[in-house]
CSV table of C-alpha atoms and ligand atoms in Angstrom, one decimal:
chain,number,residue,atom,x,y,z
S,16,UNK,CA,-1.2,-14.5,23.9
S,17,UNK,CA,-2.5,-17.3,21.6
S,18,UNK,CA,-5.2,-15.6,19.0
S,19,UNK,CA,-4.4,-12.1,17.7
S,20,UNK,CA,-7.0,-10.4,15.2
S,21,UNK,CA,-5.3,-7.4,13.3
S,22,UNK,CA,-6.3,-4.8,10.9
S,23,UNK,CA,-3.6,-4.2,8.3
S,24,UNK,CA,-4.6,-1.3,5.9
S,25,UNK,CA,-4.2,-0.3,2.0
S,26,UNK,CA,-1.5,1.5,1.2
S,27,UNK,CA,-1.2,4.1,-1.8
S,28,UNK,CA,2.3,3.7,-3.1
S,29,UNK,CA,4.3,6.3,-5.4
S,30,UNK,CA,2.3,8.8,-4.2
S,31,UNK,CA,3.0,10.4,-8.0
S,32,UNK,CA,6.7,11.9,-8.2
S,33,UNK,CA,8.1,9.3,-5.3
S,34,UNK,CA,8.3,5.9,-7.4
S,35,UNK,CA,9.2,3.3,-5.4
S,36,UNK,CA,9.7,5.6,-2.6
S,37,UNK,CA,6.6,6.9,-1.1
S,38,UNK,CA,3.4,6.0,0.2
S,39,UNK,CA,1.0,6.0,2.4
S,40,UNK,CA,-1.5,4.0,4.6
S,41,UNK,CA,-5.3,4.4,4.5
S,42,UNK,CA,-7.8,4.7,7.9
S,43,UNK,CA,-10.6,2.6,6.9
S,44,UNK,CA,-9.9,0.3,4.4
S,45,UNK,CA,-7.7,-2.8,4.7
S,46,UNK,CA,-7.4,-6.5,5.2
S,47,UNK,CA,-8.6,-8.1,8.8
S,48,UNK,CA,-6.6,-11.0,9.7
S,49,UNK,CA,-6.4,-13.4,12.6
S,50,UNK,CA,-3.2,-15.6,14.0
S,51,UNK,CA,-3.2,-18.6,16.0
S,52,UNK,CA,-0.6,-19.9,18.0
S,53,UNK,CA,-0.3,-23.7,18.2
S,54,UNK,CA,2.0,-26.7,18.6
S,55,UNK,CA,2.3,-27.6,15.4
S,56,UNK,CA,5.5,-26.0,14.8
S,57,UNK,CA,3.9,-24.8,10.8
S,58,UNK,CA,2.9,-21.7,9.1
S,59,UNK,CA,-0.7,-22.7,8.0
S,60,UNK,CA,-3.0,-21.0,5.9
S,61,UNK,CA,-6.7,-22.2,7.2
S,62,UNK,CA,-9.5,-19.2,5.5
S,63,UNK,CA,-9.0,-16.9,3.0
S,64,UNK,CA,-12.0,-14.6,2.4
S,65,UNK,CA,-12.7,-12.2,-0.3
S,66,UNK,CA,-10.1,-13.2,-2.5
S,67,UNK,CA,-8.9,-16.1,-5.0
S,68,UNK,CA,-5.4,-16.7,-3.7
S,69,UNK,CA,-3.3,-19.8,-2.6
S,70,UNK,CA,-3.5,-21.6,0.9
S,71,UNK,CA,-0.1,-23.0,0.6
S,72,UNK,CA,1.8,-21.2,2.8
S,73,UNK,CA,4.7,-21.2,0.4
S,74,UNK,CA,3.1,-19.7,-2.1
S,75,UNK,CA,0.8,-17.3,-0.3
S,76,UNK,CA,2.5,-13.8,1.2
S,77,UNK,CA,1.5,-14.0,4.5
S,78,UNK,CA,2.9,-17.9,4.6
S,79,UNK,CA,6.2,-17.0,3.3
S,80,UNK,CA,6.8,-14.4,5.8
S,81,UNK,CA,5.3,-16.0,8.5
S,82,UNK,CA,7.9,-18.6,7.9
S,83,UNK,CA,10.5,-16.7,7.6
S,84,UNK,CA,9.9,-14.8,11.1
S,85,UNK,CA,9.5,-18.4,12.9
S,86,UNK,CA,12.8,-19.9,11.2
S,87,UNK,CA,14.9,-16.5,11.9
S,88,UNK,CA,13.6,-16.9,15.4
S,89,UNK,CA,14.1,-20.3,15.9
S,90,UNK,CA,10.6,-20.2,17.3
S,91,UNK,CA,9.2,-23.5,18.6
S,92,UNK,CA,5.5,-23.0,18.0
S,93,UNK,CA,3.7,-22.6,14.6
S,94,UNK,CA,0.9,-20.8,13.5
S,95,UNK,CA,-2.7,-21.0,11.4
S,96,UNK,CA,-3.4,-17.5,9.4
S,97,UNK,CA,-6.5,-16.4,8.8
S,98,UNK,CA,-7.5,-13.8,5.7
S,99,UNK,CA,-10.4,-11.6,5.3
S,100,UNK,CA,-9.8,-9.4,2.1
S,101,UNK,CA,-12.2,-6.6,2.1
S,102,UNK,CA,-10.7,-5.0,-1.6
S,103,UNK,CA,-9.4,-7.4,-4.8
S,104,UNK,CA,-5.6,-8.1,-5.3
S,105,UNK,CA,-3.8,-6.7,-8.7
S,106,UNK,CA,-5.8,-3.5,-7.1
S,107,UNK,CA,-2.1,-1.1,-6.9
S,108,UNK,CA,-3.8,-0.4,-3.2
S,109,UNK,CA,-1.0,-2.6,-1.9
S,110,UNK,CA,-3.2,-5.9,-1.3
S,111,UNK,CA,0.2,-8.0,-1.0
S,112,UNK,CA,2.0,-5.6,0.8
S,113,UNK,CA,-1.2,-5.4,3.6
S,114,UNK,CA,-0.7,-9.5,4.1
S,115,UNK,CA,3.3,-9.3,4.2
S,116,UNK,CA,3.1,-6.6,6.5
S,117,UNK,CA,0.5,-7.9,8.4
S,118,UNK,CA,2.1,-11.5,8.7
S,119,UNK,CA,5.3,-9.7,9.8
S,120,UNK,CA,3.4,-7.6,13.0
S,121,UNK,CA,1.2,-10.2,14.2
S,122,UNK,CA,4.5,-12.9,14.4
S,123,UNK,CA,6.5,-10.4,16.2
S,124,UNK,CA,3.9,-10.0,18.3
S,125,UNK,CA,3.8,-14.1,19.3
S,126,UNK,CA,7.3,-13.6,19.6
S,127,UNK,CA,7.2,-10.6,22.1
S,128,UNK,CA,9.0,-8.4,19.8
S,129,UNK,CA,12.1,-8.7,19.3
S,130,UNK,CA,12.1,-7.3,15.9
S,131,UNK,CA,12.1,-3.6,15.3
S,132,UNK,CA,9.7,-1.9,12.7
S,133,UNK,CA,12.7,-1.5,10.1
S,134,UNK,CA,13.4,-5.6,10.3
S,135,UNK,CA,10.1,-6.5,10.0
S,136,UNK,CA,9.7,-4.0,6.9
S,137,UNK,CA,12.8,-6.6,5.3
S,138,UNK,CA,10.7,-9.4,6.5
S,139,UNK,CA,7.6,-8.3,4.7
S,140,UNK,CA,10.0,-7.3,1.7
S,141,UNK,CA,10.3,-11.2,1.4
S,142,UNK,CA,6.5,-11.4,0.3
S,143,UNK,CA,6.5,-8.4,-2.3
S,144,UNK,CA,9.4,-10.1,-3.6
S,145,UNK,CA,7.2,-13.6,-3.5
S,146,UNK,CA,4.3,-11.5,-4.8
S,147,UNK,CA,6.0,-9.4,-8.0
S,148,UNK,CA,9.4,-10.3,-8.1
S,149,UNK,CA,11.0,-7.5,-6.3
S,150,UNK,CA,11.3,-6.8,-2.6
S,151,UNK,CA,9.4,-3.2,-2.9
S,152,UNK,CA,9.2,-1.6,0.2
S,153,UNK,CA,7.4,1.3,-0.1
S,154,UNK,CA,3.5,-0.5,0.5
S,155,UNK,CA,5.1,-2.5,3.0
S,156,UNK,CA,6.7,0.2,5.1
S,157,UNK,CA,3.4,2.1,5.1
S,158,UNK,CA,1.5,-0.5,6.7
S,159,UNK,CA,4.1,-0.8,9.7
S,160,UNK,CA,5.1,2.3,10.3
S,161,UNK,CA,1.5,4.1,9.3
S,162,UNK,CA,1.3,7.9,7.5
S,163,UNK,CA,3.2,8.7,5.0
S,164,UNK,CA,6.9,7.2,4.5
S,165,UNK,CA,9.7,7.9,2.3
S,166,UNK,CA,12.4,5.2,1.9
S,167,UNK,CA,15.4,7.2,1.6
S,168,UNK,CA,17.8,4.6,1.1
S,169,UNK,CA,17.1,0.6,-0.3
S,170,UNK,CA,20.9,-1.0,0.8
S,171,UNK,CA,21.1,-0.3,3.3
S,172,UNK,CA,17.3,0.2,3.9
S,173,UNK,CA,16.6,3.4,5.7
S,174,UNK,CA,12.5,4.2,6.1
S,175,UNK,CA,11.6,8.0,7.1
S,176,UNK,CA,8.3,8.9,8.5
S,177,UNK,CA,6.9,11.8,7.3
S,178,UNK,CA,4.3,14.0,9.4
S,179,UNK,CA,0.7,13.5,7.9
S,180,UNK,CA,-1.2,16.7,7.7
S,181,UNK,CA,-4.8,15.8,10.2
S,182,UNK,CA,-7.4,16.9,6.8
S,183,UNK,CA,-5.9,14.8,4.3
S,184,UNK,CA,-8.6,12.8,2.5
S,185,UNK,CA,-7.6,10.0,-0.3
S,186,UNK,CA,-10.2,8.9,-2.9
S,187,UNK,CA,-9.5,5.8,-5.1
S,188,UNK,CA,-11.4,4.2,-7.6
S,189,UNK,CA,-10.8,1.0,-8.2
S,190,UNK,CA,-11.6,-0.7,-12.1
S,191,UNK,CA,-12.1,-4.3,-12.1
S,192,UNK,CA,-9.7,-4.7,-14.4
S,193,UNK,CA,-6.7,-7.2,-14.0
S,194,UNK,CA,-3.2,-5.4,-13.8
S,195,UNK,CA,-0.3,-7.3,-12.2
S,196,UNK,CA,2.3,-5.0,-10.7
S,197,UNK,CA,5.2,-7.2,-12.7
S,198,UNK,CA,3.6,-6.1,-15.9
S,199,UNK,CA,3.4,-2.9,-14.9
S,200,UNK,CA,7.3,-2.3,-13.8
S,201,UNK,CA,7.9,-4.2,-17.3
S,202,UNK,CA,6.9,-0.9,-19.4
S,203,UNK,CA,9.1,1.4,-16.9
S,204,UNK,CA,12.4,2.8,-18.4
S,205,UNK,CA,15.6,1.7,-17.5
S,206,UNK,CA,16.7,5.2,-17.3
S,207,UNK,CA,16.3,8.1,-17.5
S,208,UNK,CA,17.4,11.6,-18.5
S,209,UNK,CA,18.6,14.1,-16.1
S,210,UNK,CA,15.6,16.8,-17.2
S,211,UNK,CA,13.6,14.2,-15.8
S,212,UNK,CA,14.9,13.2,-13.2
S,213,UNK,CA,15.5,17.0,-11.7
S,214,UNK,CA,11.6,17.2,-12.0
S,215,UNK,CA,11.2,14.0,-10.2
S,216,UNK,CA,13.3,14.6,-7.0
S,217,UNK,CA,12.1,18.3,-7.2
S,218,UNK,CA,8.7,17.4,-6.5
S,219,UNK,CA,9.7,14.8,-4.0
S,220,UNK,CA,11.2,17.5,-2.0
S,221,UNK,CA,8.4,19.9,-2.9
S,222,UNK,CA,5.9,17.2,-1.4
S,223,UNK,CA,7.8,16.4,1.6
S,224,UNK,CA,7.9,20.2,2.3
S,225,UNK,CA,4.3,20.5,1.8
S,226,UNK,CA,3.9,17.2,4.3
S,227,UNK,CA,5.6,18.8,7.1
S,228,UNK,CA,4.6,22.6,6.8
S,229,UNK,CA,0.5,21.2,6.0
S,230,UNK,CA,0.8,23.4,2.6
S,231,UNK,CA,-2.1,21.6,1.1
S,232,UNK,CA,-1.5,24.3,-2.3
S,233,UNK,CA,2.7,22.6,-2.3
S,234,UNK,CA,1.5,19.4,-2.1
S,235,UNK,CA,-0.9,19.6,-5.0
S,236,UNK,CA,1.6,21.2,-7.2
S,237,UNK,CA,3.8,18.6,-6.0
S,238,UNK,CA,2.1,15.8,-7.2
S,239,UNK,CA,3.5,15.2,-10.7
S,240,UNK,CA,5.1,12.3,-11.8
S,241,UNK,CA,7.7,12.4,-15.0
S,242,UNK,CA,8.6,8.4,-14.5
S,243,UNK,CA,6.1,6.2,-14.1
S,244,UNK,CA,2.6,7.5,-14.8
S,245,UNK,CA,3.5,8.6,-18.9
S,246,UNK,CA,3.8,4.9,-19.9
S,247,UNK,CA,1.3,3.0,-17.2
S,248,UNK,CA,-1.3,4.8,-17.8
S,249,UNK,CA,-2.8,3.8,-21.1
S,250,UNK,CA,-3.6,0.6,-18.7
S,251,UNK,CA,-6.5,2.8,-17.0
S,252,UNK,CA,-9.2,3.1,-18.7
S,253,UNK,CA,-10.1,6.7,-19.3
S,254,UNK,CA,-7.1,8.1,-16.9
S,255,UNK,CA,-6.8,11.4,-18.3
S,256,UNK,CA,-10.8,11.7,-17.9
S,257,UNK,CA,-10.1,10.8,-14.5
S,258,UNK,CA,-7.3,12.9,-13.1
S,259,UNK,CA,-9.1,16.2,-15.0
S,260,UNK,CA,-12.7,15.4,-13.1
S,261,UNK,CA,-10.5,15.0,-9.7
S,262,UNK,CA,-9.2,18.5,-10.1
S,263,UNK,CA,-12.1,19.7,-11.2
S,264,UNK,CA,-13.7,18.8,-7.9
S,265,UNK,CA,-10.9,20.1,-6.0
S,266,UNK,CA,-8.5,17.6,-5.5
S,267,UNK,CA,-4.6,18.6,-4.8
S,268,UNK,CA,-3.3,16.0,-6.6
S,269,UNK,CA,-4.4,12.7,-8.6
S,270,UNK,CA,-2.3,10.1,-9.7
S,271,UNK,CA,-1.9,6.5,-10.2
S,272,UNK,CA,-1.9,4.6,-6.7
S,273,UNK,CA,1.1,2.4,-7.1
S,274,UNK,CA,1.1,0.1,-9.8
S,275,UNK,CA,-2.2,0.5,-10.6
S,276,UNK,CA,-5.0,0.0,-12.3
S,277,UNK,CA,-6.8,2.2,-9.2
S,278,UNK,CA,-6.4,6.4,-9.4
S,279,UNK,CA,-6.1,8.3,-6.4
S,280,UNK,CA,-6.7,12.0,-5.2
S,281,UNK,CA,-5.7,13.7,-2.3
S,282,UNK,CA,-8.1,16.3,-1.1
S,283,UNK,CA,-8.1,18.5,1.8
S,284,UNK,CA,-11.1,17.6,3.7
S,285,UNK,CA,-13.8,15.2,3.5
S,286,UNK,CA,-16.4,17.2,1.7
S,287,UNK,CA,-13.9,17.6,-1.0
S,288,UNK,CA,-12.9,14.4,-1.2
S,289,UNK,CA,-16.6,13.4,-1.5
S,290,UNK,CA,-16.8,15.8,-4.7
S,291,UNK,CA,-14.2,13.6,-5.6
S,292,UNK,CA,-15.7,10.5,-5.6
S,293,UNK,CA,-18.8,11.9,-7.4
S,294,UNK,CA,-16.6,13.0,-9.9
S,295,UNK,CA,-14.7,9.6,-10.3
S,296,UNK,CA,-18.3,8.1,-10.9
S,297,UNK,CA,-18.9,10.6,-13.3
S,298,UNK,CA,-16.3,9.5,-15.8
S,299,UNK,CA,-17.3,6.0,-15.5
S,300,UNK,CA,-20.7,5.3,-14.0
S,301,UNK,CA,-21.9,4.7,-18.2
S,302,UNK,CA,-18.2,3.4,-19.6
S,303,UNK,CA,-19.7,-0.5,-19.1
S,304,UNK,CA,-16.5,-1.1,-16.8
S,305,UNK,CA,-17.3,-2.4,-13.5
S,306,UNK,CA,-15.3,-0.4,-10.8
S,307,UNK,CA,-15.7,0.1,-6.8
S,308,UNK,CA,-15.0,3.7,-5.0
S,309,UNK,CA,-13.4,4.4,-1.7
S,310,UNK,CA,-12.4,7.2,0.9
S,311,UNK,CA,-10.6,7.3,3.2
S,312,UNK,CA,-8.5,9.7,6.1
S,313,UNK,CA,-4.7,9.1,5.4
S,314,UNK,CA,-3.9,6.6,8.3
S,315,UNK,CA,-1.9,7.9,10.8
S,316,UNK,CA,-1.6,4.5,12.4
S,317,UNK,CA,-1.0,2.0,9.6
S,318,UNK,CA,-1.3,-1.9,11.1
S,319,UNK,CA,-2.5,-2.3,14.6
S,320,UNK,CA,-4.6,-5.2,17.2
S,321,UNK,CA,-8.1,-5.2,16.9
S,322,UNK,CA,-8.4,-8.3,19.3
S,323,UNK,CA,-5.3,-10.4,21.6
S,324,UNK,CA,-7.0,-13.8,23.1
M,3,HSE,N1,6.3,1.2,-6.2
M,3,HSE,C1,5.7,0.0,-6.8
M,3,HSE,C2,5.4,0.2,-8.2
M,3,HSE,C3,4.5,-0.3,-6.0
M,3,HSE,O1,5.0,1.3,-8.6
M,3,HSE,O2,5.7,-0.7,-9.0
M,3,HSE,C4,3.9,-1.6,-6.3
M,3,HSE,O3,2.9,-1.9,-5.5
């Protein structure tokens, strides 16, 4: 195998009461990407479509883990990336996290894999850490292993898959706003106080219930988040407005999707989660903020080959 096209998908991280601990991948939306093997013994970086970001491999995601992979290998060959971004970066749809990922399947694959899912997610870890300053591996570890995940443990890392109910529907919309993930963990607390943080794993547990026994109602309910969303979300725009119309259109659940600045609803159903895009347009079809709307089927499958040459 010389030439290997992928599709590596968005990701919703947080998933509302799981900071840094949840997430999920998405169907139909994500990066395309396409590796070639050559002689060169180098991680090059040859097109990048659809998005402003650096060619130098050393200080582009895919680049760094790319790298990494071929040194850890000792691999004799070297590789030219090519990335086609079909949704901004600073989007909180895991934009970094689908290039890390994706850098760290398609290089296992020239390397006949020798890597299991868990390693690469430490490989792709390398590039959130490049990307935001900390080696998140929530985004990442929904792009490799696909669905929903739930990292139970960060040292040692220890990545759950959870069951992903067929019907579930996600709706994001996106403002075109800039909102870099490092500012966004700046406002977090450093800690916090045990009320809270009963609530929090309560509704963790609630929502991996309602993941494995398809209780769409538990999974609503479940969707609350004491933690992160209180102080990020006077960075959205109208958030409130947003999470209230999503309801009111029948959503389970709305919430930020990871760091933000996009909003996300899970719906039961793609009629529902239609209503739910309607609604998101709603609140800001006349707020003079330019914004783009999305949905999707939660993605069982997460990164796979489109294409091996
Ligand atoms: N869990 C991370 C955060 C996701 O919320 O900061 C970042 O993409």
């Amino acid at each position: 195998m010389n030439k290997l096209h992928i599709f590596s998908p968005a990701t919703v991280a947080n998933v509302s009461c799981g900071f840094d601990a949840m997430a999920f991948a998405l169907e139909n939306l994500g990066d395309e990407m396409i590796f070639e093997k050559n002689e060169s013994g180098k991680v090059t970086i040859s097109v990048i479509e659809g998005a402003d970001l650096p060619k130098d491999p050393e200080k582009n995601v895919a680049g760094v883990v790319a790298q990494a992979m071929l040194d850890d290998s000792k691999a004799d060959f070297g590789v030219d990336i090519q990335i086609i971004k079909t949704y901004k970066p600073g989007s909180g749809m895991g934009s970094s996290a689908a290039s890390s990922a994706g850098a760290a399947f398609a290089i296992n694959k020239f390397l006949k894999e020798p890597y299991s899912t868990l390693e690469l997610v430490k490989f792709a870890q390398m590039g959130e850490l490049a990307a935001c300053g900390a080696p998140i591996a929530d985004n990442v570890s929904a792009v490799l292993y696909g669905g929903f995940v739930l990292i139970r443990s960060y040292e040692p890392l220890d990545v759950i898959s959870i069951p992903t109910p067929a019907q579930l529907y996600v709706t994001l919309i996106h403002p075109q706003i800039k909102l870099g993930t490092k500012e966004a963990r700046e406002v977090l607390p450093k800690s916090i106080d045990l009320q809270t943080a009963v609530s929090q794993w309560s509704n963790v547990g609630g929502l991996i219930s309602g993941l494995y026994a398809e209780d769409f109602n538990l999974i609503g309910r479940s969707m609350q988040d004491a933690v992160a969303e209180p102080v990020r979300k006077h960075f959205i725009p109208h958030f409130d407005a947003l999470k209230a119309a999503a309801l009111a259109a029948g959503a389970l659940g709305a919430g930020i999707s990871g760091s933000g600045p996009s909003v996300f609803a899970l719906s039961e159903g793609d009629v529902t989660a239609e209503k739910v895009k309607q609604a998101f347009d709603g609140v800001y079809k006349d707020k003079g903020i330019d914004y783009k709307l999305y949905v999707s089927k939660v993605g069982k499958e997460g990164v796979k080959s489109t294409g091996i040459l």
